[in-house]
PDB file of C-alpha atoms in Angstrom:
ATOM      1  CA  UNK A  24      -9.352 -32.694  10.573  1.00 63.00           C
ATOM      2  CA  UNK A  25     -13.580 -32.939  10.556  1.00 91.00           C
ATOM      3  CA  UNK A  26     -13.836 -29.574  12.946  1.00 97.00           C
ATOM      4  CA  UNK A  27     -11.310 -27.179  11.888  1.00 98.00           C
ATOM      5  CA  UNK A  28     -10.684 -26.089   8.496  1.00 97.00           C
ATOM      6  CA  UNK A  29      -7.703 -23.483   7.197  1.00 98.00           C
ATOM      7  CA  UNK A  30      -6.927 -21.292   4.155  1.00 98.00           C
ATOM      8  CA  UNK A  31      -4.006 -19.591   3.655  1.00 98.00           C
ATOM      9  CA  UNK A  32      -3.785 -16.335   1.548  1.00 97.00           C
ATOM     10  CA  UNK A  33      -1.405 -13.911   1.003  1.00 96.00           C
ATOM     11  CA  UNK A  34       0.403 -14.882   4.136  1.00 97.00           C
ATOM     12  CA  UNK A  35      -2.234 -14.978   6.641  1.00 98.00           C
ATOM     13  CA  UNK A  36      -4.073 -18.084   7.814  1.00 98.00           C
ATOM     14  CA  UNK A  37      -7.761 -18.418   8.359  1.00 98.00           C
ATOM     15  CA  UNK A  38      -8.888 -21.124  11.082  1.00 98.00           C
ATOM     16  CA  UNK A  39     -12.487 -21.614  10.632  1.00 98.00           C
ATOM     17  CA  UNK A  40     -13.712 -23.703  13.620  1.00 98.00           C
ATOM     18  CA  UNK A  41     -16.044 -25.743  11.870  1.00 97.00           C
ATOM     19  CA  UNK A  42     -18.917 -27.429  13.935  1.00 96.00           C
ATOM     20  CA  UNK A  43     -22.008 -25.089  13.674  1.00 94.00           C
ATOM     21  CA  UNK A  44     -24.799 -27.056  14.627  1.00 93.00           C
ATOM     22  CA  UNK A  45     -23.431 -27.164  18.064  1.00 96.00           C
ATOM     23  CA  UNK A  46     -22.834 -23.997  17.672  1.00 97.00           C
ATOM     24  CA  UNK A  47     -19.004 -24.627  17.394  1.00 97.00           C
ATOM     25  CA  UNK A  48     -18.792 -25.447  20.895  1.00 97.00           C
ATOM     26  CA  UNK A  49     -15.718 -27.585  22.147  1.00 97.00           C
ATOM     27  CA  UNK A  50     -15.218 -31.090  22.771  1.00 96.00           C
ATOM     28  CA  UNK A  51     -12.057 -33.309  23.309  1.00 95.00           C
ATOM     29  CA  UNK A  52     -12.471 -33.710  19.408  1.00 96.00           C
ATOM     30  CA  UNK A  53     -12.573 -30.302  18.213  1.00 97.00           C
ATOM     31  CA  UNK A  54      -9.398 -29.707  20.868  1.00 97.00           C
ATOM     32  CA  UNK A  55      -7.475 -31.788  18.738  1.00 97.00           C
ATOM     33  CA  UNK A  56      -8.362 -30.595  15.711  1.00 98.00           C
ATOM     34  CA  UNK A  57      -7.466 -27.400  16.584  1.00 98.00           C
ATOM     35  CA  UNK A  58      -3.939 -28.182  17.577  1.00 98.00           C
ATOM     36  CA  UNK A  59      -3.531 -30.147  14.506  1.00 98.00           C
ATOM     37  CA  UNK A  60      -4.550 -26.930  12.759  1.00 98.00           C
ATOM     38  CA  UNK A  61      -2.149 -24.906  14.633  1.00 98.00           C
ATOM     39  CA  UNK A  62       0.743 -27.335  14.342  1.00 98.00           C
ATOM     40  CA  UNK A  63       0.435 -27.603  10.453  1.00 97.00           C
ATOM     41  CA  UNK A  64       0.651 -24.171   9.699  1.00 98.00           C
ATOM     42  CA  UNK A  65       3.359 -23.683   7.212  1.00 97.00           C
ATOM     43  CA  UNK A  66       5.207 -20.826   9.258  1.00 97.00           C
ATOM     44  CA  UNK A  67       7.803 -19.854   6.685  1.00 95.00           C
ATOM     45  CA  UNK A  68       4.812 -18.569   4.333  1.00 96.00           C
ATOM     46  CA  UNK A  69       2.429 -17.608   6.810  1.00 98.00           C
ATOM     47  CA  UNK A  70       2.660 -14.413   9.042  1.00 98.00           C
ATOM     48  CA  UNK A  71      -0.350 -13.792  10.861  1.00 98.00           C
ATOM     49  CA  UNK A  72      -3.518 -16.591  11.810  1.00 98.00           C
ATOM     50  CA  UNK A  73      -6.830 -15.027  12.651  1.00 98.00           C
ATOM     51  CA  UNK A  74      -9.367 -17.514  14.512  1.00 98.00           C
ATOM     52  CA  UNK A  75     -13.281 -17.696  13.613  1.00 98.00           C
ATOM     53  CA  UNK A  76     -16.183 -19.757  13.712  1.00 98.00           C
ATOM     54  CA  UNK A  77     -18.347 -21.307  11.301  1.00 98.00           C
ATOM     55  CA  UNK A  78     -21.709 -19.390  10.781  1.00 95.00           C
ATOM     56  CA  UNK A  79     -23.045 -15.968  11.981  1.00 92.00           C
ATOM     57  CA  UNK A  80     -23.967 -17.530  15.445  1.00 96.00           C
ATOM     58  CA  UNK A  81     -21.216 -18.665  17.348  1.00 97.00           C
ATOM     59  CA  UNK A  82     -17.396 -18.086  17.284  1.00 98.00           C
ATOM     60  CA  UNK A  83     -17.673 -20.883  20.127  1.00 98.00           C
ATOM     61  CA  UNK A  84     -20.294 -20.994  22.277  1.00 97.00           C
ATOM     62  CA  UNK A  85     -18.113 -22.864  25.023  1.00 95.00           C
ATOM     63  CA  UNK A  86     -17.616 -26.429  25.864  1.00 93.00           C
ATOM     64  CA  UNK A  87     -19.620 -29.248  25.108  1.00 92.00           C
ATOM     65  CA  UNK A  88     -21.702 -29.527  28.345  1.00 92.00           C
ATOM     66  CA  UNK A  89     -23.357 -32.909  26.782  1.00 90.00           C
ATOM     67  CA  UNK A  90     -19.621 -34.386  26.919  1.00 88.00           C
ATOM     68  CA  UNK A  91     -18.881 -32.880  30.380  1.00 93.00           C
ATOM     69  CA  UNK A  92     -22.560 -33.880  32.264  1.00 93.00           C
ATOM     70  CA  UNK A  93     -20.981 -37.056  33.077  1.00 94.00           C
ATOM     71  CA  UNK A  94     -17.579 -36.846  33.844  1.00 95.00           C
ATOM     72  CA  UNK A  95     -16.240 -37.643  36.971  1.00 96.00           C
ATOM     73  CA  UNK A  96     -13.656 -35.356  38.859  1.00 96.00           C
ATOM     74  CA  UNK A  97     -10.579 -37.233  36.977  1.00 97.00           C
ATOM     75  CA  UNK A  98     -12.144 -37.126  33.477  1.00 96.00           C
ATOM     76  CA  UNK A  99     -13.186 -33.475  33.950  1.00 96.00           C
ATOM     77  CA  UNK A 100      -9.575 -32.381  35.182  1.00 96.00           C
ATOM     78  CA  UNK A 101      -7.479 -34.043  32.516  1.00 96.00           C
ATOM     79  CA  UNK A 102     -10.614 -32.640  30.051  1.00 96.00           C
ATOM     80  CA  UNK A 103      -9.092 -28.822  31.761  1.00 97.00           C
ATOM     81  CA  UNK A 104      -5.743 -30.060  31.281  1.00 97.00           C
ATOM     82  CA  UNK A 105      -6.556 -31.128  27.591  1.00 97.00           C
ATOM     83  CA  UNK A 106      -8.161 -27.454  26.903  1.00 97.00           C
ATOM     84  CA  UNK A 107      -5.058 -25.776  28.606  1.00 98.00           C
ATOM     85  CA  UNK A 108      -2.625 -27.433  26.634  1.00 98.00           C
ATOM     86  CA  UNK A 109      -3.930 -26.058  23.523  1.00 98.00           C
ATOM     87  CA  UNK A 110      -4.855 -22.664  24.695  1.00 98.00           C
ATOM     88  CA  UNK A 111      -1.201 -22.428  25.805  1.00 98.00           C
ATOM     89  CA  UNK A 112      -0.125 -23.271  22.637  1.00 98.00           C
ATOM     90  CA  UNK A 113      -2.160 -20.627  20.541  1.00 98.00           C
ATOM     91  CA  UNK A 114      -1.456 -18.064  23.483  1.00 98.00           C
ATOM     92  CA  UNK A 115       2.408 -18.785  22.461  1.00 98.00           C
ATOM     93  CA  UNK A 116       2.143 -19.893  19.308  1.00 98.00           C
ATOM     94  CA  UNK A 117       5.342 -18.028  17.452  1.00 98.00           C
ATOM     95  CA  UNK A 118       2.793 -15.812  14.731  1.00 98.00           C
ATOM     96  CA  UNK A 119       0.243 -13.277  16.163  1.00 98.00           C
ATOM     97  CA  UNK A 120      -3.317 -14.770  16.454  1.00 98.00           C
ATOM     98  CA  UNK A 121      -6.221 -12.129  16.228  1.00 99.00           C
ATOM     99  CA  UNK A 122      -9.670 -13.969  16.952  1.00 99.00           C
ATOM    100  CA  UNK A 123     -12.306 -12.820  14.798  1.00 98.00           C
ATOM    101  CA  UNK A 124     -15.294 -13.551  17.385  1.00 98.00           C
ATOM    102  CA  UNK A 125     -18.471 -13.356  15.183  1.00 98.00           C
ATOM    103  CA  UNK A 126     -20.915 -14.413  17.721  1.00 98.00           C
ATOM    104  CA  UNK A 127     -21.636 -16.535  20.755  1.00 98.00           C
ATOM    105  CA  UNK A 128     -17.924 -16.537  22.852  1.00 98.00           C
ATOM    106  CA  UNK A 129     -19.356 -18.212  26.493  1.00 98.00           C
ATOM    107  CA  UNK A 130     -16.682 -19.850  28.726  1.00 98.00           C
ATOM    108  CA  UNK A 131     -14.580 -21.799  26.486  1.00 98.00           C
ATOM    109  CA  UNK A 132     -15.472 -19.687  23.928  1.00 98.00           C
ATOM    110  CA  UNK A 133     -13.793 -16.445  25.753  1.00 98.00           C
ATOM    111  CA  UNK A 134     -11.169 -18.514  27.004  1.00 98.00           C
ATOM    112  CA  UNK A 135     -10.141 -19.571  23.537  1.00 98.00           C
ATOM    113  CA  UNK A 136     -10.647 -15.985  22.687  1.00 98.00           C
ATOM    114  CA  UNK A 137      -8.268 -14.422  25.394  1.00 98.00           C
ATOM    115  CA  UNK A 138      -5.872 -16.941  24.377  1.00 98.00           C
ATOM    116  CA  UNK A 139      -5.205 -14.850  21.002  1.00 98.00           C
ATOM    117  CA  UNK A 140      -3.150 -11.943  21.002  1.00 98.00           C
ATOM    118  CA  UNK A 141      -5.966  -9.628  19.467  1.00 98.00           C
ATOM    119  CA  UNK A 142      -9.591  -9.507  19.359  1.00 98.00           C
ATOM    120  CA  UNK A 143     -12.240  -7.993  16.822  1.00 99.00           C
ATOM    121  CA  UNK A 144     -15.711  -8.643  17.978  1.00 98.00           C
ATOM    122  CA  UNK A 145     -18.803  -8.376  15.619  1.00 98.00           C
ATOM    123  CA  UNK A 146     -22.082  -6.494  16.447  1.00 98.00           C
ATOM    124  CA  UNK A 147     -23.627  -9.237  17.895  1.00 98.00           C
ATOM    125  CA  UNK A 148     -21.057 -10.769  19.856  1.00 98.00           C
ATOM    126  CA  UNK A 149     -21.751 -12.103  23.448  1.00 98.00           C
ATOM    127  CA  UNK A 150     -19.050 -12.758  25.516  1.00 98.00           C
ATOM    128  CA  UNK A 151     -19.093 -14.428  29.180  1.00 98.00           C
ATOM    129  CA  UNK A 152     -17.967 -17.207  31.433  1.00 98.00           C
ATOM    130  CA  UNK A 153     -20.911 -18.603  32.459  1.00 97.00           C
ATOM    131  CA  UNK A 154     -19.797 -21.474  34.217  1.00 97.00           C
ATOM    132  CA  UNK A 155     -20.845 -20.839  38.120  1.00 97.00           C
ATOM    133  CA  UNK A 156     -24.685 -21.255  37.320  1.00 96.00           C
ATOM    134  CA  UNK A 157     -23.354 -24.943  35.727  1.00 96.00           C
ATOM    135  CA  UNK A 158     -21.814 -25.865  39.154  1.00 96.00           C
ATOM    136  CA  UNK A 159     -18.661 -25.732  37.890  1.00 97.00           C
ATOM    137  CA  UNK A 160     -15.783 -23.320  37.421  1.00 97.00           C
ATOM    138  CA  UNK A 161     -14.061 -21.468  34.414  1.00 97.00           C
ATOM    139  CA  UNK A 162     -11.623 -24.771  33.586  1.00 97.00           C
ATOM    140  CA  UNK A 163      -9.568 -23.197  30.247  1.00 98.00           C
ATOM    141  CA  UNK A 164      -7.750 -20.392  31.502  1.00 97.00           C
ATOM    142  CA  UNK A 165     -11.011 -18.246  32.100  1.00 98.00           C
ATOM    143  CA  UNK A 166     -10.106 -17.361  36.204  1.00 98.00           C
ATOM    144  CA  UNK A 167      -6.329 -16.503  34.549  1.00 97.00           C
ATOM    145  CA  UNK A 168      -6.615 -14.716  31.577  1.00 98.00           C
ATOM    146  CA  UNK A 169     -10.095 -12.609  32.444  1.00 98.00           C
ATOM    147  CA  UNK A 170      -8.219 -11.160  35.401  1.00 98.00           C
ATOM    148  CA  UNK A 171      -5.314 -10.531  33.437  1.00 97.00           C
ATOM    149  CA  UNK A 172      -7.135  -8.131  30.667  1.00 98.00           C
ATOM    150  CA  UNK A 173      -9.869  -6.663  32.434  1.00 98.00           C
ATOM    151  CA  UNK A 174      -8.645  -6.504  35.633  1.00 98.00           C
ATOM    152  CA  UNK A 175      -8.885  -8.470  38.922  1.00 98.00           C
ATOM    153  CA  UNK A 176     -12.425  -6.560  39.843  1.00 98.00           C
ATOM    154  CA  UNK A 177     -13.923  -6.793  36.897  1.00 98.00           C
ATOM    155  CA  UNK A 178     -13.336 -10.124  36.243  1.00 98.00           C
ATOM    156  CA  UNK A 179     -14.990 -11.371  39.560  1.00 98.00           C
ATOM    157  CA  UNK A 180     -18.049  -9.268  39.346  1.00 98.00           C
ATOM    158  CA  UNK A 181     -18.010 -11.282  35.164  1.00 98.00           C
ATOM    159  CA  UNK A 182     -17.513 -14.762  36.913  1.00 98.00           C
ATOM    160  CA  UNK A 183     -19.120 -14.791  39.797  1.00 98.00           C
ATOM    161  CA  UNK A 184     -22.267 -13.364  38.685  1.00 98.00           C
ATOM    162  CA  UNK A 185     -22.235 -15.359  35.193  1.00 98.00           C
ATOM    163  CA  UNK A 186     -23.072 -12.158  33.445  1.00 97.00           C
ATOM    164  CA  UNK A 187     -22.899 -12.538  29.751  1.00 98.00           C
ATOM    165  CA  UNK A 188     -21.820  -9.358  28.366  1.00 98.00           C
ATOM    166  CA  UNK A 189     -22.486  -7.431  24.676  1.00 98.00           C
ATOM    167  CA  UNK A 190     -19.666  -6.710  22.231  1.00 98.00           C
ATOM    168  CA  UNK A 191     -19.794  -2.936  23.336  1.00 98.00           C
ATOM    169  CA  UNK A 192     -19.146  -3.714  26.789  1.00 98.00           C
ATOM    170  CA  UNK A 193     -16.604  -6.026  26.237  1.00 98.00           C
ATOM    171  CA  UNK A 194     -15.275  -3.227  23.922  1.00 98.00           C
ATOM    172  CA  UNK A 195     -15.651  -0.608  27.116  1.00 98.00           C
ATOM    173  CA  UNK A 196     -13.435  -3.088  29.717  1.00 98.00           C
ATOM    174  CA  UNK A 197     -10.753  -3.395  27.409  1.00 98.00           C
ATOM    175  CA  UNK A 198     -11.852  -7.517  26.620  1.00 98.00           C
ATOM    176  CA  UNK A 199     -11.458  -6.713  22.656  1.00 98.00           C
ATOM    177  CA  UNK A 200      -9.848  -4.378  20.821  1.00 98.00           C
ATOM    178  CA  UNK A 201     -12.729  -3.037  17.966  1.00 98.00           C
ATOM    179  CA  UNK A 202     -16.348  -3.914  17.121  1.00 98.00           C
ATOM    180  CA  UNK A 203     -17.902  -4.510  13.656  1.00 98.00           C
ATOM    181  CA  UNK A 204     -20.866  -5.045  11.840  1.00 98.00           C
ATOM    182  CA  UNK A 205     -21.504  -8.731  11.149  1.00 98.00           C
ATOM    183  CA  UNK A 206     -20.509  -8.291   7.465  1.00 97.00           C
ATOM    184  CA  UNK A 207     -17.745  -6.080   7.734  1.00 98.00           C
ATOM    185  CA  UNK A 208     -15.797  -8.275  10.421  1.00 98.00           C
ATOM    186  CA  UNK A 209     -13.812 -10.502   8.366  1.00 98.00           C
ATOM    187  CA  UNK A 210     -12.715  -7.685   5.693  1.00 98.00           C
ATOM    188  CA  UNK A 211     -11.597  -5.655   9.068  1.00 98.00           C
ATOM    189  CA  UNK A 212      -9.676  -9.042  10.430  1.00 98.00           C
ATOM    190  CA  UNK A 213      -7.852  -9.545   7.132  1.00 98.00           C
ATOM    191  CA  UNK A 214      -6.881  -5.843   7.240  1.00 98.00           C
ATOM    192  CA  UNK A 215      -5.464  -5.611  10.405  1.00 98.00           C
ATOM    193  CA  UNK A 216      -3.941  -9.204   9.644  1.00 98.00           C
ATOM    194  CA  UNK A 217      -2.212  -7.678   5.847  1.00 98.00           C
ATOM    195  CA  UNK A 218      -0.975  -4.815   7.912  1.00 98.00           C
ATOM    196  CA  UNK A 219       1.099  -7.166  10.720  1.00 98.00           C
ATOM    197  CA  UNK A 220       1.865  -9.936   7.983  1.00 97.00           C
ATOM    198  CA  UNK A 221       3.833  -6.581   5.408  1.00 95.00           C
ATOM    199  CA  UNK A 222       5.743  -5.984   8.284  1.00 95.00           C
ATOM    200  CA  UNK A 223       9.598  -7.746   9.456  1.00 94.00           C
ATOM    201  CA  UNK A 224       8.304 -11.262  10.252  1.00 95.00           C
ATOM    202  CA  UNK A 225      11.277 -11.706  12.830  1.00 95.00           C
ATOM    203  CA  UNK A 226      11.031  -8.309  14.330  1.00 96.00           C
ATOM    204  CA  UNK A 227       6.729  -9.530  14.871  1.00 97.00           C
ATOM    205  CA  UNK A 228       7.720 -12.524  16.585  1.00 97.00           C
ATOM    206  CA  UNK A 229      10.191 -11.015  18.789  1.00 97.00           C
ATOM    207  CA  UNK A 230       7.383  -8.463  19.484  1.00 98.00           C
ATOM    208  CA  UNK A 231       5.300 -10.994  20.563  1.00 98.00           C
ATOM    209  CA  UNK A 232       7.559 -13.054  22.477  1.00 97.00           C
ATOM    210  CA  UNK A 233       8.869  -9.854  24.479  1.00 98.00           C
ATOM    211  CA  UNK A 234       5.084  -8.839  25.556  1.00 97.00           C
ATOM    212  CA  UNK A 235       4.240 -12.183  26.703  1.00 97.00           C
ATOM    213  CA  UNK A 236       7.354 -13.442  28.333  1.00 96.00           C
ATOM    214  CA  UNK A 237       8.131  -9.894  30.006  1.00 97.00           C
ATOM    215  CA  UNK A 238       4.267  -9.173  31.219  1.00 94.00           C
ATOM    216  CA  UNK A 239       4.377 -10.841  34.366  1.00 91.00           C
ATOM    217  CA  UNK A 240       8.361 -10.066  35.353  1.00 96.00           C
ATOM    218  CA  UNK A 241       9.052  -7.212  37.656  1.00 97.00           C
ATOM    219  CA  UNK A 242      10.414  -4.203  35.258  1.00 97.00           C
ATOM    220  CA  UNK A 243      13.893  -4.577  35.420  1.00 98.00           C
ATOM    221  CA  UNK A 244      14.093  -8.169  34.463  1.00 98.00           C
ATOM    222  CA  UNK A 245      10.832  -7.520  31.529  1.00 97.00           C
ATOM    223  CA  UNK A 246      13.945  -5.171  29.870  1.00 98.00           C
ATOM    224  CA  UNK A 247      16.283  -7.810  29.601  1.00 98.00           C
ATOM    225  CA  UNK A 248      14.106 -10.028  27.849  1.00 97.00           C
ATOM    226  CA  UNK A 249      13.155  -6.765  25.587  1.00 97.00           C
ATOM    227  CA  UNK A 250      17.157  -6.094  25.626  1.00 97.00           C
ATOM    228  CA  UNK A 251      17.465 -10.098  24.203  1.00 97.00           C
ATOM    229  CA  UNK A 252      15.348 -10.031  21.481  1.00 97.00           C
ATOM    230  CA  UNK A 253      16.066  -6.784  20.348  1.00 96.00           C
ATOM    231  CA  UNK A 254      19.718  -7.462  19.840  1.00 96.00           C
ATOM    232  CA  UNK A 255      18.200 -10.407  18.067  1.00 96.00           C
ATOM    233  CA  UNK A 256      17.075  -8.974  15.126  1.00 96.00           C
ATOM    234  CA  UNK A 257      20.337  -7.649  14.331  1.00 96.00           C
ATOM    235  CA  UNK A 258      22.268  -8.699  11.521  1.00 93.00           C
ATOM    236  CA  UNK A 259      18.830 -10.273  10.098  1.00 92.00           C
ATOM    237  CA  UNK A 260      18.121  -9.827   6.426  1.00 90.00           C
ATOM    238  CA  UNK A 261      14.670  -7.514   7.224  1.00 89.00           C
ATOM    239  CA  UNK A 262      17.222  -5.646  10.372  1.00 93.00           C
ATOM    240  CA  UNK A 263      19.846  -5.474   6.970  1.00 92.00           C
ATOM    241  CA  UNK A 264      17.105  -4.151   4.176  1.00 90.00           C
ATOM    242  CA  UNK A 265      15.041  -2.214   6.620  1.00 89.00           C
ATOM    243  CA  UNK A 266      17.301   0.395   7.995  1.00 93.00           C
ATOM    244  CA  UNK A 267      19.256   0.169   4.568  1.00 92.00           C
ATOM    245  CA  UNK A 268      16.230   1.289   2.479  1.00 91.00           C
ATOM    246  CA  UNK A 269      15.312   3.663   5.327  1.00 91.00           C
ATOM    247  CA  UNK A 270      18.108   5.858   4.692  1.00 93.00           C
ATOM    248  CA  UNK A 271      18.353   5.185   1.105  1.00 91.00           C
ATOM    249  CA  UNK A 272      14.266   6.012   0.943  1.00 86.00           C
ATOM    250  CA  UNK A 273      14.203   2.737  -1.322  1.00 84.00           C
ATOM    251  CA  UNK A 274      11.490   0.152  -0.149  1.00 80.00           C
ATOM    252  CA  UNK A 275      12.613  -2.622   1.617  1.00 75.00           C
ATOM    253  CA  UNK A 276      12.566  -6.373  -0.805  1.00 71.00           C
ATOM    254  CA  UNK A 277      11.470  -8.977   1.825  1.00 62.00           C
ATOM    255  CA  UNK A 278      12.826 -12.386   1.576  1.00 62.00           C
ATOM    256  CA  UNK A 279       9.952 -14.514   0.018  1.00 48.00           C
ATOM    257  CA  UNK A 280      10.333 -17.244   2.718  1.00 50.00           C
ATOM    258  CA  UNK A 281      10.791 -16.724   6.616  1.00 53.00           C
ATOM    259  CA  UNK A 282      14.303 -17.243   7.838  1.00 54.00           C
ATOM    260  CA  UNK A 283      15.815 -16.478  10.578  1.00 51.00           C
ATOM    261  CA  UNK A 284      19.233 -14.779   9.384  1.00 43.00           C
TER     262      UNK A 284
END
């Protein structure tokens, strides 16, 4: 992979988006990469993924508009269709994803963004989907997502009006979830990251699964898929050791490897 490089440490995967002279931004190339990246993490040793970009510019300043300028209306649909497929993917990917946004996060950029499960944003973070005042429209989810975190009003005043917003606004609209200072954003990622990664790696992914499955499902259906995965986790080694050691007070002596029994 030549635009996407990962480390793994103590169970938690860093994907560095790695293309910073154009300021990280996304092409049908760096797509790929990333769901190569994705697809080769190792996920009975890793627990939690958090998503940057190289430099203290850009997490991704959005899609390569030099590779979209001349596309016609096929080529820029199946180039949507390309960037959905692998924002799907991280949106469901089975380990939580927390995107460490250290800069520039403009259309593709946010989209990618919204696509993880959390978001930390650093001082001088500027999120947007600028994409109306380039003729065209949000293409990766932006419309979708946007409406779906910020609500449907605020997100039509953001895309309409191709307002580019600070990391304390996005911070005051509920788009992430805590701001930084540029240097203290990755120590605060891996934190947060340590914390979900010591926890029961089925019980996370059940987590997971049950918000995003049950979200859009009328109440009394979003319980049985809640009801499904919770009787899941029973009769699991961490389900076994967990409530063991919590009445015995002992700590609870993960299994070194993910399983799922």
């Amino acid at each position: 992979m030549s635009f996407v490089s990962c480390e793994v440490q103590d169970r938690v995967a860093v994907l560095t988006i790695d293309r910073p002279k154009a300021l990280n931004a996304l092409n049908p190339e760096v797509l790929n990469d990333l769901r190569l990246a994705f697809e080769g993490i190792d996920q009975d040793v890793v627990r939690c993924v958090i998503l940057t970009g190289a430099g203290d510019k850009s997490f991704v300043a959005g899609a390569d508009i030099a590779s979209m300028s001349t596309m016609t209306k096929a080529e820029g649909e199946a180039f949507g269709r390309l960037g959905n497929d692998v924002f799907l993917m991280v949106e469901n990917f089975p380990l939580p994803v927390i995107a460490a946004v250290n800069g520039f996060a403009l259309g593709g950029g946010n989209e990618l963004a919204m696509s993880c499960d959390i978001r930390l944003a650093s001082e001088n973070a500027l999120f947007g989907q600028p994409e109306v005042g380039l003729g065209i429209t949000p293409g990766f989810g932006g419309t979708q997502r946007l409406a779906r975190v910020v609500g449907v009003g605020m997100a039509k005043q953001l895309v309409y009006s191709a307002t580019n917003i600070k990391a304390s606004e996005a911070l005051r609209i509920g788009l992430v979830n805590a701001v930084y200072a540029p240097d203290q954003l990755m120590d605060a990622a891996r934190k947060l990251a340590g914390k979900i990664a010591s926890n029961a790696p089925i019980a996370v992914r059940n987590c997971k699964r049950a918000i995003n499955e049950g979200i859009e499902l009328p109440i009394a259906e979003a319980v049985q898929v809640e009801e499904r995965l919770f009787g899941a986790c029973f009769e699991t080694h961490d389900q076994v050791e967990g409530m063991s050691c919590f009445l015995s007070r002992e700590k609870p002596k993960p299994k070194a490897v993910f399983t799922n029994n």
